[in-house]
Amino acid sequence: QVQLVESGGGSVQAGGSLRLSCAASLYTVRGRCMGWFRQAPGKEREAVAVANTGGGSTYYADSVKGRFTISQDNAKNTVYLQINSLKPEDTATYYCAAKTGWFSAGSNCPGSTAYYDYWGQGTQVTVSS
């Protein structure tokens, strides 16, 4: 019954920005390992941003550092991904992911796909040159 619903994707030109949202139901986003992953056709799903939502360091893929930011609004029970300076290679379906169980603040969350238990349906991001 846990649901993660992504929104905010779209088609933009290179250099543009998007803000993706992940709204959670029957799951409290605070104190968890949550993240954003993406998958392009012909490629494996990869982590772009992972956070310990109780506090601590975040993980960003090298390809998105300085451009992507993961954040949360506990009152809205929503996790966000702010994407700036979009590049054509950012084109992919973006998925919100969450891990069952509580995670201690300050602990690092894994960036591996297999670690996460819950997944959203995905939102498409398309970047044109």
PDB file of C-alpha atoms in Angstrom:
ATOM      1  CA  GLN A   1       0.000   0.000   0.000  1.00  0.00           C
ATOM      2  CA  VAL A   2       3.031   2.290   0.136  1.00  0.00           C
ATOM      3  CA  GLN A   3       2.946   4.626  -2.826  1.00  0.00           C
ATOM      4  CA  LEU A   4       5.558   6.931  -4.299  1.00  0.00           C
ATOM      5  CA  VAL A   5       4.242   9.207  -7.023  1.00  0.00           C
ATOM      6  CA  GLU A   6       6.641  11.257  -9.137  1.00  0.00           C
ATOM      7  CA  SER A   7       5.717  14.381 -11.044  1.00  0.00           C
ATOM      8  CA  GLY A   8       7.372  17.384 -12.648  1.00  0.00           C
ATOM      9  CA  GLY A   9       9.003  15.820 -15.672  1.00  0.00           C
ATOM     10  CA  GLY A  10       8.728  17.251 -19.139  1.00  0.00           C
ATOM     11  CA  SER A  11      10.495  18.259 -22.320  1.00  0.00           C
ATOM     12  CA  VAL A  12      12.979  21.114 -22.093  1.00  0.00           C
ATOM     13  CA  GLN A  13      15.903  22.522 -24.015  1.00  0.00           C
ATOM     14  CA  ALA A  14      19.480  22.091 -22.880  1.00  0.00           C
ATOM     15  CA  GLY A  15      20.348  24.518 -20.119  1.00  0.00           C
ATOM     16  CA  GLY A  16      16.849  24.537 -18.692  1.00  0.00           C
ATOM     17  CA  SER A  17      15.645  23.440 -15.270  1.00  0.00           C
ATOM     18  CA  LEU A  18      13.064  21.104 -13.790  1.00  0.00           C
ATOM     19  CA  ARG A  19      11.859  20.306 -10.302  1.00  0.00           C
ATOM     20  CA  LEU A  20      10.744  16.743  -9.753  1.00  0.00           C
ATOM     21  CA  SER A  21       8.492  15.798  -6.847  1.00  0.00           C
ATOM     22  CA  CYS A  22       7.974  12.483  -5.078  1.00  0.00           C
ATOM     23  CA  ALA A  23       4.850  12.383  -2.932  1.00  0.00           C
ATOM     24  CA  ALA A  24       4.705   9.479  -0.489  1.00  0.00           C
ATOM     25  CA  SER A  25       1.629   7.770   0.933  1.00  0.00           C
ATOM     26  CA  LEU A  26       1.573   5.380   3.907  1.00  0.00           C
ATOM     27  CA  TYR A  27       5.268   6.125   4.329  1.00  0.00           C
ATOM     28  CA  THR A  28       6.912   8.918   6.299  1.00  0.00           C
ATOM     29  CA  VAL A  29       9.808  10.382   4.346  1.00  0.00           C
ATOM     30  CA  ARG A  30      11.742  11.621   7.375  1.00  0.00           C
ATOM     31  CA  GLY A  31      14.308   9.269   8.860  1.00  0.00           C
ATOM     32  CA  ARG A  32      14.699   7.094   5.769  1.00  0.00           C
ATOM     33  CA  CYS A  33      17.000   6.358   2.906  1.00  0.00           C
ATOM     34  CA  MET A  34      15.387   7.869  -0.168  1.00  0.00           C
ATOM     35  CA  GLY A  35      16.709   8.779  -3.545  1.00  0.00           C
ATOM     36  CA  TRP A  36      16.280   9.531  -7.182  1.00  0.00           C
ATOM     37  CA  PHE A  37      17.336   7.138  -9.917  1.00  0.00           C
ATOM     38  CA  ARG A  38      17.142   7.378 -13.662  1.00  0.00           C
ATOM     39  CA  GLN A  39      17.094   4.951 -16.542  1.00  0.00           C
ATOM     40  CA  ALA A  40      17.683   5.736 -20.189  1.00  0.00           C
ATOM     41  CA  PRO A  41      16.859   3.305 -23.007  1.00  0.00           C
ATOM     42  CA  GLY A  42      19.550   0.656 -23.297  1.00  0.00           C
ATOM     43  CA  LYS A  43      21.160   1.597 -20.003  1.00  0.00           C
ATOM     44  CA  GLU A  44      20.883   0.278 -16.467  1.00  0.00           C
ATOM     45  CA  ARG A  45      19.117   2.216 -13.755  1.00  0.00           C
ATOM     46  CA  GLU A  46      21.519   4.462 -11.883  1.00  0.00           C
ATOM     47  CA  ALA A  47      21.393   6.599  -8.773  1.00  0.00           C
ATOM     48  CA  VAL A  48      21.630  10.324  -9.342  1.00  0.00           C
ATOM     49  CA  ALA A  49      20.910  11.548  -5.802  1.00  0.00           C
ATOM     50  CA  VAL A  50      20.414   9.705  -2.507  1.00  0.00           C
ATOM     51  CA  ALA A  51      19.723  11.196   0.912  1.00  0.00           C
ATOM     52  CA  ASN A  52      19.394  10.194   4.526  1.00  0.00           C
ATOM     53  CA  THR A  53      16.188  12.122   5.186  1.00  0.00           C
ATOM     54  CA  GLY A  54      16.875  12.174   8.917  1.00  0.00           C
ATOM     55  CA  GLY A  55      20.015  14.183   8.320  1.00  0.00           C
ATOM     56  CA  GLY A  56      23.531  13.567   7.141  1.00  0.00           C
ATOM     57  CA  SER A  57      25.438  13.562   3.914  1.00  0.00           C
ATOM     58  CA  THR A  58      23.917  13.080   0.503  1.00  0.00           C
ATOM     59  CA  TYR A  59      25.220  11.191  -2.495  1.00  0.00           C
ATOM     60  CA  TYR A  60      25.305  12.578  -6.006  1.00  0.00           C
ATOM     61  CA  ALA A  61      26.509  10.875  -9.130  1.00  0.00           C
ATOM     62  CA  ASP A  62      29.579  12.537 -10.599  1.00  0.00           C
ATOM     63  CA  SER A  63      27.661  13.349 -13.755  1.00  0.00           C
ATOM     64  CA  VAL A  64      25.119  15.493 -11.872  1.00  0.00           C
ATOM     65  CA  LYS A  65      27.180  17.110  -9.109  1.00  0.00           C
ATOM     66  CA  GLY A  66      26.637  20.831  -8.987  1.00  0.00           C
ATOM     67  CA  ARG A  67      23.469  20.580 -11.078  1.00  0.00           C
ATOM     68  CA  PHE A  68      21.092  18.340  -9.100  1.00  0.00           C
ATOM     69  CA  THR A  69      19.892  18.871  -5.538  1.00  0.00           C
ATOM     70  CA  ILE A  70      17.790  16.492  -3.446  1.00  0.00           C
ATOM     71  CA  SER A  71      15.622  17.983  -0.710  1.00  0.00           C
ATOM     72  CA  GLN A  72      12.478  17.276   1.283  1.00  0.00           C
ATOM     73  CA  ASP A  73       9.419  18.904   2.813  1.00  0.00           C
ATOM     74  CA  ASN A  74       8.395  16.842   5.822  1.00  0.00           C
ATOM     75  CA  ALA A  75       5.095  18.688   6.232  1.00  0.00           C
ATOM     76  CA  LYS A  76       4.115  17.730   2.690  1.00  0.00           C
ATOM     77  CA  ASN A  77       5.739  14.294   3.014  1.00  0.00           C
ATOM     78  CA  THR A  78       7.462  14.946  -0.294  1.00  0.00           C
ATOM     79  CA  VAL A  79      10.999  14.596  -1.633  1.00  0.00           C
ATOM     80  CA  TYR A  80      12.229  16.815  -4.448  1.00  0.00           C
ATOM     81  CA  LEU A  81      14.932  16.800  -7.064  1.00  0.00           C
ATOM     82  CA  GLN A  82      15.918  20.195  -8.414  1.00  0.00           C
ATOM     83  CA  ILE A  83      17.634  19.805 -11.761  1.00  0.00           C
ATOM     84  CA  ASN A  84      19.536  22.724 -13.270  1.00  0.00           C
ATOM     85  CA  SER A  85      21.631  23.138 -16.406  1.00  0.00           C
ATOM     86  CA  LEU A  86      20.037  20.167 -18.086  1.00  0.00           C
ATOM     87  CA  LYS A  87      22.029  18.294 -20.699  1.00  0.00           C
ATOM     88  CA  PRO A  88      20.797  15.959 -23.457  1.00  0.00           C
ATOM     89  CA  GLU A  89      22.426  13.051 -21.634  1.00  0.00           C
ATOM     90  CA  ASP A  90      20.068  13.700 -18.709  1.00  0.00           C
ATOM     91  CA  THR A  91      17.211  12.382 -20.844  1.00  0.00           C
ATOM     92  CA  ALA A  92      15.732   9.409 -18.974  1.00  0.00           C
ATOM     93  CA  THR A  93      12.853   8.204 -16.878  1.00  0.00           C
ATOM     94  CA  TYR A  94      13.403   9.384 -13.324  1.00  0.00           C
ATOM     95  CA  TYR A  95      12.267   7.235 -10.405  1.00  0.00           C
ATOM     96  CA  CYS A  96      11.803   7.976  -6.739  1.00  0.00           C
ATOM     97  CA  ALA A  97      12.972   5.195  -4.418  1.00  0.00           C
ATOM     98  CA  ALA A  98      12.657   4.463  -0.702  1.00  0.00           C
ATOM     99  CA  LYS A  99      13.997   1.904   1.750  1.00  0.00           C
ATOM    100  CA  THR A 100      11.916   0.066   4.336  1.00  0.00           C
ATOM    101  CA  GLY A 101      12.864   0.820   7.907  1.00  0.00           C
ATOM    102  CA  TRP A 102      14.189   3.770   9.831  1.00  0.00           C
ATOM    103  CA  PHE A 103      17.682   5.105   9.272  1.00  0.00           C
ATOM    104  CA  SER A 104      19.793   6.953  11.797  1.00  0.00           C
ATOM    105  CA  ALA A 105      20.681  10.566  11.154  1.00  0.00           C
ATOM    106  CA  GLY A 106      24.255  10.936   9.993  1.00  0.00           C
ATOM    107  CA  SER A 107      24.442   7.500   8.404  1.00  0.00           C
ATOM    108  CA  ASN A 108      25.180   7.210   4.703  1.00  0.00           C
ATOM    109  CA  CYS A 109      22.549   5.691   2.444  1.00  0.00           C
ATOM    110  CA  PRO A 110      23.643   3.322  -0.338  1.00  0.00           C
ATOM    111  CA  GLY A 111      23.414   4.371  -3.945  1.00  0.00           C
ATOM    112  CA  SER A 112      22.754   0.865  -5.262  1.00  0.00           C
ATOM    113  CA  THR A 113      19.446   0.107  -6.962  1.00  0.00           C
ATOM    114  CA  ALA A 114      19.051  -3.257  -5.203  1.00  0.00           C
ATOM    115  CA  TYR A 115      19.018  -1.667  -1.765  1.00  0.00           C
ATOM    116  CA  TYR A 116      15.668   0.074  -2.186  1.00  0.00           C
ATOM    117  CA  ASP A 117      12.276  -1.530  -1.589  1.00  0.00           C
ATOM    118  CA  TYR A 118       9.734   0.941  -2.943  1.00  0.00           C
ATOM    119  CA  TRP A 119       9.656   2.614  -6.325  1.00  0.00           C
ATOM    120  CA  GLY A 120       7.482   5.167  -8.029  1.00  0.00           C
ATOM    121  CA  GLN A 121       6.096   4.817 -11.522  1.00  0.00           C
ATOM    122  CA  GLY A 122       8.608   7.242 -12.985  1.00  0.00           C
ATOM    123  CA  THR A 123       8.444  10.618 -14.679  1.00  0.00           C
ATOM    124  CA  GLN A 124       9.977  11.297 -18.071  1.00  0.00           C
ATOM    125  CA  VAL A 125      12.605  13.979 -18.599  1.00  0.00           C
ATOM    126  CA  THR A 126      13.538  14.786 -22.173  1.00  0.00           C
ATOM    127  CA  VAL A 127      16.262  17.314 -22.978  1.00  0.00           C
ATOM    128  CA  SER A 128      16.782  18.569 -26.517  1.00  0.00           C
ATOM    129  CA  SER A 129      19.908  20.201 -27.916  1.00  0.00           C
TER     130      SER A 129
END
